[in-house]
């Protein structure tokens, strides 16, 4: 699909692992972009760069957003922070959920999924 159609009642859930012992994790943010290039963001206040997996649970209602940002047309989920050379970042189990409804995110194309099956 070209975008995820959610609303402010959804929660972004992901697992994040950052290994970078030379940088300060202050200012690390989760950013959403819609198909119009508008942005919504939230600061990851509790993030550490210790190389361990951390579950990140972000209600979409907590995101500060550009005027006219559309939760109905999100096309990108990004973690943005200043990292030193050689740092590593991993994301896993990225999904939006609201009650029983879950929208999973993958970096694999449907062709790759079919080939693996």
PDB file of C-alpha atoms in Angstrom:
ATOM      1  CA  UNK A   1       0.000   0.000   0.000  1.00  0.00           C
ATOM      2  CA  UNK A   2       1.060   3.589  -0.504  1.00  0.00           C
ATOM      3  CA  UNK A   3       0.097   4.766   2.980  1.00  0.00           C
ATOM      4  CA  UNK A   4      -1.450   3.744   6.310  1.00  0.00           C
ATOM      5  CA  UNK A   5      -4.873   5.155   7.167  1.00  0.00           C
ATOM      6  CA  UNK A   6      -5.097   5.594  10.921  1.00  0.00           C
ATOM      7  CA  UNK A   7      -6.468   8.273  13.250  1.00  0.00           C
ATOM      8  CA  UNK A   8      -5.520   9.920  16.539  1.00  0.00           C
ATOM      9  CA  UNK A   9      -7.010   6.999  18.488  1.00  0.00           C
ATOM     10  CA  UNK A  10      -4.247   4.661  17.268  1.00  0.00           C
ATOM     11  CA  UNK A  11      -0.970   3.900  19.032  1.00  0.00           C
ATOM     12  CA  UNK A  12       2.387   3.444  17.309  1.00  0.00           C
ATOM     13  CA  UNK A  13       4.209   0.513  18.882  1.00  0.00           C
ATOM     14  CA  UNK A  14       7.740  -0.569  17.987  1.00  0.00           C
ATOM     15  CA  UNK A  15      10.897  -2.077  19.409  1.00  0.00           C
ATOM     16  CA  UNK A  16      13.996   0.071  19.076  1.00  0.00           C
ATOM     17  CA  UNK A  17      17.645  -0.743  19.685  1.00  0.00           C
ATOM     18  CA  UNK A  18      20.355   1.893  19.309  1.00  0.00           C
ATOM     19  CA  UNK A  19      24.015   1.199  20.018  1.00  0.00           C
ATOM     20  CA  UNK A  20      26.020   4.402  20.217  1.00  0.00           C
ATOM     21  CA  UNK A  21      28.088   5.066  23.307  1.00  0.00           C
ATOM     22  CA  UNK A  22      29.509   8.359  21.941  1.00  0.00           C
ATOM     23  CA  UNK A  23      26.273  10.295  21.401  1.00  0.00           C
ATOM     24  CA  UNK A  24      23.676  11.831  23.695  1.00  0.00           C
ATOM     25  CA  UNK A  25      20.170  10.349  23.266  1.00  0.00           C
ATOM     26  CA  UNK A  26      18.510  13.675  24.137  1.00  0.00           C
ATOM     27  CA  UNK A  27      16.644  14.981  21.127  1.00  0.00           C
ATOM     28  CA  UNK A  28      15.925  11.568  19.622  1.00  0.00           C
ATOM     29  CA  UNK A  29      12.475  11.731  18.017  1.00  0.00           C
ATOM     30  CA  UNK A  30       9.924   9.544  16.285  1.00  0.00           C
ATOM     31  CA  UNK A  31       8.594  11.265  13.167  1.00  0.00           C
ATOM     32  CA  UNK A  32       5.657  10.447  10.924  1.00  0.00           C
ATOM     33  CA  UNK A  33       5.344  11.830   7.394  1.00  0.00           C
ATOM     34  CA  UNK A  34       2.197  11.900   5.320  1.00  0.00           C
ATOM     35  CA  UNK A  35       1.944  11.684   1.529  1.00  0.00           C
ATOM     36  CA  UNK A  36       1.858  15.492   1.319  1.00  0.00           C
ATOM     37  CA  UNK A  37       5.238  15.856   3.078  1.00  0.00           C
ATOM     38  CA  UNK A  38       3.679  17.085   6.325  1.00  0.00           C
ATOM     39  CA  UNK A  39       5.280  15.904   9.554  1.00  0.00           C
ATOM     40  CA  UNK A  40       4.248  14.878  13.072  1.00  0.00           C
ATOM     41  CA  UNK A  41       6.787  14.207  15.804  1.00  0.00           C
ATOM     42  CA  UNK A  42       7.264  13.216  19.419  1.00  0.00           C
ATOM     43  CA  UNK A  43      10.459  13.321  21.484  1.00  0.00           C
ATOM     44  CA  UNK A  44      11.623   9.947  22.825  1.00  0.00           C
ATOM     45  CA  UNK A  45      12.464  11.199  26.324  1.00  0.00           C
ATOM     46  CA  UNK A  46      13.264   7.800  27.801  1.00  0.00           C
ATOM     47  CA  UNK A  47      15.446   6.496  24.955  1.00  0.00           C
ATOM     48  CA  UNK A  48      18.941   5.242  25.689  1.00  0.00           C
ATOM     49  CA  UNK A  49      21.667   4.251  23.242  1.00  0.00           C
ATOM     50  CA  UNK A  50      22.809   1.264  25.335  1.00  0.00           C
ATOM     51  CA  UNK A  51      22.431  -1.371  22.611  1.00  0.00           C
ATOM     52  CA  UNK A  52      19.447  -3.075  24.303  1.00  0.00           C
ATOM     53  CA  UNK A  53      15.956  -3.509  22.889  1.00  0.00           C
ATOM     54  CA  UNK A  54      13.382  -1.025  24.213  1.00  0.00           C
ATOM     55  CA  UNK A  55       9.652  -1.138  23.565  1.00  0.00           C
ATOM     56  CA  UNK A  56       8.349   2.259  22.460  1.00  0.00           C
ATOM     57  CA  UNK A  57       4.610   2.933  22.823  1.00  0.00           C
ATOM     58  CA  UNK A  58       3.453   6.248  21.343  1.00  0.00           C
ATOM     59  CA  UNK A  59      -0.202   7.348  21.263  1.00  0.00           C
ATOM     60  CA  UNK A  60      -0.694   9.290  18.044  1.00  0.00           C
ATOM     61  CA  UNK A  61      -2.581  11.923  20.021  1.00  0.00           C
ATOM     62  CA  UNK A  62       0.758  12.832  21.694  1.00  0.00           C
ATOM     63  CA  UNK A  63       2.448  13.807  18.385  1.00  0.00           C
ATOM     64  CA  UNK A  64       3.028  17.501  17.673  1.00  0.00           C
ATOM     65  CA  UNK A  65       2.057  17.988  14.033  1.00  0.00           C
ATOM     66  CA  UNK A  66       2.277  20.400  11.132  1.00  0.00           C
ATOM     67  CA  UNK A  67      -0.945  22.131  10.113  1.00  0.00           C
ATOM     68  CA  UNK A  68      -2.926  19.886   7.744  1.00  0.00           C
ATOM     69  CA  UNK A  69      -0.940  16.745   8.682  1.00  0.00           C
ATOM     70  CA  UNK A  70      -3.064  13.707   7.753  1.00  0.00           C
ATOM     71  CA  UNK A  71      -3.100  10.648  10.020  1.00  0.00           C
ATOM     72  CA  UNK A  72      -5.206   9.053   7.263  1.00  0.00           C
ATOM     73  CA  UNK A  73      -2.244   9.103   4.825  1.00  0.00           C
ATOM     74  CA  UNK A  74       0.947   8.265   6.739  1.00  0.00           C
ATOM     75  CA  UNK A  75       3.649   7.007   4.383  1.00  0.00           C
ATOM     76  CA  UNK A  76       6.763   6.973   6.596  1.00  0.00           C
ATOM     77  CA  UNK A  77       7.747   6.204  10.179  1.00  0.00           C
ATOM     78  CA  UNK A  78      11.245   7.427  11.053  1.00  0.00           C
ATOM     79  CA  UNK A  79      13.529   7.593  14.061  1.00  0.00           C
ATOM     80  CA  UNK A  80      15.612  10.755  13.817  1.00  0.00           C
ATOM     81  CA  UNK A  81      18.587  11.462  16.052  1.00  0.00           C
ATOM     82  CA  UNK A  82      22.215  12.504  15.797  1.00  0.00           C
ATOM     83  CA  UNK A  83      24.447   9.418  15.926  1.00  0.00           C
ATOM     84  CA  UNK A  84      28.196   9.059  15.803  1.00  0.00           C
ATOM     85  CA  UNK A  85      30.044   7.239  13.025  1.00  0.00           C
ATOM     86  CA  UNK A  86      29.746   3.487  13.455  1.00  0.00           C
ATOM     87  CA  UNK A  87      26.534   3.656  15.492  1.00  0.00           C
ATOM     88  CA  UNK A  88      23.859   1.056  14.823  1.00  0.00           C
ATOM     89  CA  UNK A  89      20.082   1.349  14.953  1.00  0.00           C
ATOM     90  CA  UNK A  90      17.489  -1.429  14.667  1.00  0.00           C
ATOM     91  CA  UNK A  91      13.681  -1.303  14.545  1.00  0.00           C
ATOM     92  CA  UNK A  92      11.394  -4.309  14.827  1.00  0.00           C
ATOM     93  CA  UNK A  93       7.707  -5.172  15.224  1.00  0.00           C
ATOM     94  CA  UNK A  94       6.580  -1.725  14.040  1.00  0.00           C
ATOM     95  CA  UNK A  95       2.799  -1.437  13.973  1.00  0.00           C
ATOM     96  CA  UNK A  96      -0.171   0.811  14.630  1.00  0.00           C
ATOM     97  CA  UNK A  97      -2.980  -0.542  16.799  1.00  0.00           C
ATOM     98  CA  UNK A  98      -6.318   0.525  18.200  1.00  0.00           C
ATOM     99  CA  UNK A  99      -8.099  -2.135  20.205  1.00  0.00           C
ATOM    100  CA  UNK A 100      -8.338  -5.234  18.019  1.00  0.00           C
ATOM    101  CA  UNK A 101      -7.258  -3.435  14.837  1.00  0.00           C
ATOM    102  CA  UNK A 102      -3.554  -3.698  13.944  1.00  0.00           C
ATOM    103  CA  UNK A 103      -1.688  -2.357  10.916  1.00  0.00           C
ATOM    104  CA  UNK A 104       1.783  -3.870  10.594  1.00  0.00           C
ATOM    105  CA  UNK A 105       4.694  -2.213   8.812  1.00  0.00           C
ATOM    106  CA  UNK A 106       7.416  -4.015   6.880  1.00  0.00           C
ATOM    107  CA  UNK A 107      10.373  -3.017   4.742  1.00  0.00           C
ATOM    108  CA  UNK A 108       9.764  -6.079   2.545  1.00  0.00           C
ATOM    109  CA  UNK A 109       7.778  -5.924  -0.671  1.00  0.00           C
ATOM    110  CA  UNK A 110       4.943  -8.360  -1.345  1.00  0.00           C
ATOM    111  CA  UNK A 111       7.175  -9.958  -4.014  1.00  0.00           C
ATOM    112  CA  UNK A 112       9.831 -10.681  -1.392  1.00  0.00           C
ATOM    113  CA  UNK A 113       7.238 -12.155   1.004  1.00  0.00           C
ATOM    114  CA  UNK A 114       5.911 -14.403  -1.775  1.00  0.00           C
ATOM    115  CA  UNK A 115       9.425 -15.523  -2.729  1.00  0.00           C
ATOM    116  CA  UNK A 116      10.201 -16.453   0.881  1.00  0.00           C
ATOM    117  CA  UNK A 117       6.945 -18.391   1.209  1.00  0.00           C
TER     118      UNK A 117
END
